[in-house]
Amino acid sequence: MTDQAPRGCTPACIPMLEHNEHEPDSTAQTIRQAVRFLRVLWHRRIVVIGTLAICGMLGGLYFATATPIFEADAQLLIVDTSRENLGTSMTGGRDDLAAMATYEKLVSSPLVLQSAATLLDQPIRSQFGSQDPELLAEKFSKALKVRGVRQTNILELSFRSPDTQASAAVVGAIIQAYATFMDESHRGTASSIVDLLQREKDEVDKKIEVKQAEFLAVRQRVGDLGIKADGKTMHPLVERAIQLNSALIETQKKRLLLQASYQSLTEAIQAGQNIRQSLIAIEETLGKEAFLDSMGLGDRDKQTRVAVEKQLLEDRAHLDTLLEYYGTNHPKVVERQRKIEQMEGYLAQFDVIGSPRSFGGDDSQLANTVANILQQRLSSASQQEKWLQQSFEQAKQDSIGLTSDISQLDIVEHDLNWLRQLRNTLLNQIASVDLRQENGGVRTTVVREPVVPDKPVSPKLSLTILAVLAAGLASGIGIVFVIDTLDDRARSPEELQAELNLPTLATIGMLDEPEDFEDEAGLETAHMWNTSDDAAAESFRTIRTVLVMGSDDSERIAVSSAEPSDGKTTISSNLAIAYQQAGKRVLIIDADMRKPGLTKLIERRGQLGLSDLLRGSDPVAEMAASLAQPAGAVPIDVIPAGRRPPNPGELLLGDRFAELLSWADSCYDQVIVDAPPVLAGTDAAAVGRLCDGLMLVVRPEKNRRRVLIKAVETLRMFGVNLFGTVVNAVGLEEMGYGYGYGYGYGYGYGDDYGLDDDEEYGDDIEDEDDSYTHARAA
């Protein structure tokens, strides 16, 4: 159940743009439309079957009369045996995709096809209507298909022809012509390439001879010994000049250091300063070992002294031995004594000069000694620098004249190497082309021979059947869709239920017309009052049972329709009688104040009614009690519509109508409101919001789907609870199938209502419930 207004709630607070929670979403609506269209296809299946039959006949006619076409096919394996990507090669490049595309174009080229036409026998050529190779090549190109198999080097050739022998013969001739074309083209190209390369090789050989002679002459003039430095020729004079320059730089550095140290020491001695700092600097200049050696304190001096002392001891021991055998004047003794004296003198001098104790703490003596050493070293370094400078200047003069000759030697050597490499390249190219000339640059192998086909490829029975089915179904569905679009009626209760998303409470057939009460009126003419054992009466009782058992609250029931003349008054009056027969106290309110059909039925036009109650100021309960009167012999109270008000919609939205329904709940078991049609305005929505629910009466052969959908959406937008639909005035032959009626209608809600009762409730309302004239009891 949907949300509804609580009893006593004033409908003035109805949100006009509020969407009901039962508003179908787009997905559900799409599914329902698809299901509905499938149902339409089933109802219109004759149309689909007819289109299938027509397409089947057309397909059979085509299959029987079409000329059979046979297709012969073959496969070629293309292998590129070349190793060099020459610009004039016929292989199409080393890239496989580009090469295969080239091969496809060559197979279908006019030159190959013309050659294939000349290879065919005259009877085969006659079947194609010409003996001219050019005309045959044009015809072959239209019927020939060549394509490369993906990721392979295989070409597939297929040719179609009405004759089986001719199709296979043409494929074989094309393969032969293609192989011959590739072989001749490649061999002719290879011969031209070999001649060209050989001529270039001969010219390169001559250039090599000239360059070799020039290289030897320059090399002899330069005097090159073949010495290389970083890949370049290095002449000995140049190398000597470089070495002298390096030695000169090192010597200059050494002289400058010695000169600075000597000058610093000399200035310190002359100024009488402490020379210890200068000696430290001199030690850094000469080096620790060199400085100690200069002072006689080095390790080498110590070793020399030790060696001399050791030798002195040995000589003294030897002298003592000689004196035992010889006299003091013996030459050997004299010689040994002289040697001992020299070594003793050396040691004595070493102790005086070389020992650090010899300075005795005298800084001046130490400074003079060091100064002498520095002066000697500085003099030696200056002489060495002078000699190196002279030698470098001479070597530099000798090397300057060799620079241009060496550069020329490098250039000639580079040209000679380049010519030798070019000659080797040409030799390799000639060898490669010769090999391809013998074996062929492109090898063509027939993988599958063309065979004579035994079955035609066109027309094909399976494809014809599929085409017939596709065309028939598409045409049938299209025709059904057009018919369904043009015919917008609800053709069956099932379709109506799926389209509106509402349950169908009951289906009421056409009510019979009793002949005995043609001139009578009132509720006594209702079908339920006169007949209780037919299908229509059972349908009304079914509605009553469904509402009582399927709803929590169904004491207030509004009955409406999308358009006028749908039988809502008939349904409401017969349903009221069904409740009365179940022992209920029933009140019927005619809320259709525009064209009240119920008021006309009970012949109370022009009398006080609902409109007077809603416009009045007296208490609602008092006025309602006076207005609710039985209509004839049927024990059901009825409140008529009253006199036509100018604003019925505003009256129904007022508080007094809600008070009326509250009073009716307290006095009756069942209240049924005959509401105006939904599309006439907001009257039906206002009534439905104050009731427990609303039943929508539908005549499928009359109401359009768009009208019904709009009516349901309007009620849901106002929050009206919909019990379901009641399908009215359905003939037995149309139930469960499409309806063939197409009635026109018009409700005539305008502003030009008459002022008197006859004009207000005139003959234009007689169509509202014409079924009453067919439902009078016998």
Short mmCIF file of N, CA, C and O in Angstrom, two decimals, residues 222 234-242 244 391-406:
data_model
loop_
_atom_site.label_atom_id
_atom_site.label_comp_id
_atom_site.label_asym_id
_atom_site.label_seq_id
_atom_site.Cartn_x
_atom_site.Cartn_y
_atom_site.Cartn_z
N VAL A 222 108.79 12.18 -44.09
CA VAL A 222 108.67 12.52 -42.67
C VAL A 222 109.64 11.73 -41.84
O VAL A 222 110.13 12.18 -40.81
N MET A 234 103.54 9.46 -34.15
CA MET A 234 104.39 10.28 -33.28
C MET A 234 105.85 10.18 -33.77
O MET A 234 106.48 9.13 -33.67
N HIS A 235 106.36 11.26 -34.30
CA HIS A 235 107.73 11.28 -34.79
C HIS A 235 108.70 11.33 -33.61
O HIS A 235 108.42 11.96 -32.58
N PRO A 236 109.92 10.68 -33.70
CA PRO A 236 110.87 10.69 -32.58
C PRO A 236 111.30 12.09 -32.17
O PRO A 236 111.50 12.36 -30.98
N LEU A 237 111.51 13.03 -33.13
CA LEU A 237 111.90 14.38 -32.78
C LEU A 237 110.82 15.07 -31.94
O LEU A 237 111.12 15.78 -30.97
N VAL A 238 109.57 14.86 -32.32
CA VAL A 238 108.47 15.46 -31.56
C VAL A 238 108.42 14.86 -30.17
O VAL A 238 108.23 15.56 -29.17
N GLU A 239 108.58 13.56 -30.11
CA GLU A 239 108.54 12.90 -28.79
C GLU A 239 109.71 13.40 -27.92
O GLU A 239 109.53 13.63 -26.71
N ARG A 240 110.93 13.59 -28.50
CA ARG A 240 112.08 14.08 -27.74
C ARG A 240 111.84 15.50 -27.24
O ARG A 240 112.17 15.84 -26.09
N ALA A 241 111.25 16.34 -28.07
CA ALA A 241 110.97 17.72 -27.66
C ALA A 241 109.99 17.73 -26.48
O ALA A 241 110.13 18.52 -25.54
N ILE A 242 109.00 16.85 -26.51
CA ILE A 242 108.02 16.78 -25.41
C ILE A 242 108.71 16.34 -24.11
O ILE A 242 108.48 16.91 -23.04
N LEU A 244 111.96 16.64 -23.32
CA LEU A 244 112.84 17.71 -22.86
C LEU A 244 112.05 18.83 -22.20
O LEU A 244 112.49 19.41 -21.19
N SER A 391 118.74 22.31 -25.24
CA SER A 391 118.33 21.08 -25.96
C SER A 391 116.88 21.18 -26.42
O SER A 391 116.52 20.74 -27.54
N PHE A 392 115.98 21.74 -25.58
CA PHE A 392 114.56 21.86 -25.96
C PHE A 392 114.37 22.80 -27.13
O PHE A 392 113.58 22.53 -28.04
N GLU A 393 115.10 23.94 -27.14
CA GLU A 393 114.97 24.88 -28.24
C GLU A 393 115.40 24.25 -29.55
O GLU A 393 114.75 24.43 -30.59
N GLN A 394 116.45 23.45 -29.50
CA GLN A 394 116.90 22.80 -30.72
C GLN A 394 115.90 21.76 -31.21
O GLN A 394 115.59 21.67 -32.40
N ALA A 395 115.36 20.95 -30.25
CA ALA A 395 114.36 19.93 -30.64
C ALA A 395 113.08 20.58 -31.17
O ALA A 395 112.45 20.06 -32.09
N LYS A 396 112.70 21.72 -30.59
CA LYS A 396 111.49 22.39 -31.06
C LYS A 396 111.67 22.90 -32.48
O LYS A 396 110.75 22.79 -33.31
N GLN A 397 112.84 23.47 -32.79
CA GLN A 397 113.09 23.93 -34.15
C GLN A 397 113.07 22.78 -35.14
O GLN A 397 112.57 22.92 -36.26
N ASP A 398 113.58 21.62 -34.69
CA ASP A 398 113.58 20.45 -35.60
C ASP A 398 112.17 19.92 -35.83
O ASP A 398 111.87 19.35 -36.89
N SER A 399 111.25 20.07 -34.84
CA SER A 399 109.89 19.48 -34.94
C SER A 399 108.92 20.36 -35.69
O SER A 399 107.91 19.88 -36.22
N ILE A 400 109.20 21.69 -35.71
CA ILE A 400 108.24 22.59 -36.37
C ILE A 400 108.10 22.26 -37.84
O ILE A 400 107.00 22.28 -38.42
N GLY A 401 109.11 21.89 -38.49
CA GLY A 401 109.03 21.58 -39.92
C GLY A 401 108.32 20.29 -40.22
O GLY A 401 107.94 20.04 -41.37
N LEU A 402 108.11 19.47 -39.18
CA LEU A 402 107.47 18.17 -39.42
C LEU A 402 105.95 18.21 -39.25
O LEU A 402 105.27 17.24 -39.58
N THR A 403 105.35 19.28 -38.73
CA THR A 403 103.92 19.30 -38.40
C THR A 403 103.04 19.13 -39.63
O THR A 403 102.12 18.29 -39.66
N SER A 404 103.29 19.89 -40.67
CA SER A 404 102.47 19.80 -41.87
C SER A 404 102.63 18.45 -42.54
O SER A 404 101.64 17.86 -43.02
N ASP A 405 103.84 17.90 -42.56
CA ASP A 405 104.03 16.59 -43.19
C ASP A 405 103.32 15.49 -42.41
O ASP A 405 102.74 14.56 -43.00
N ILE A 406 103.33 15.59 -41.09
CA ILE A 406 102.64 14.56 -40.28
C ILE A 406 101.14 14.63 -40.49
O ILE A 406 100.45 13.61 -40.62
#
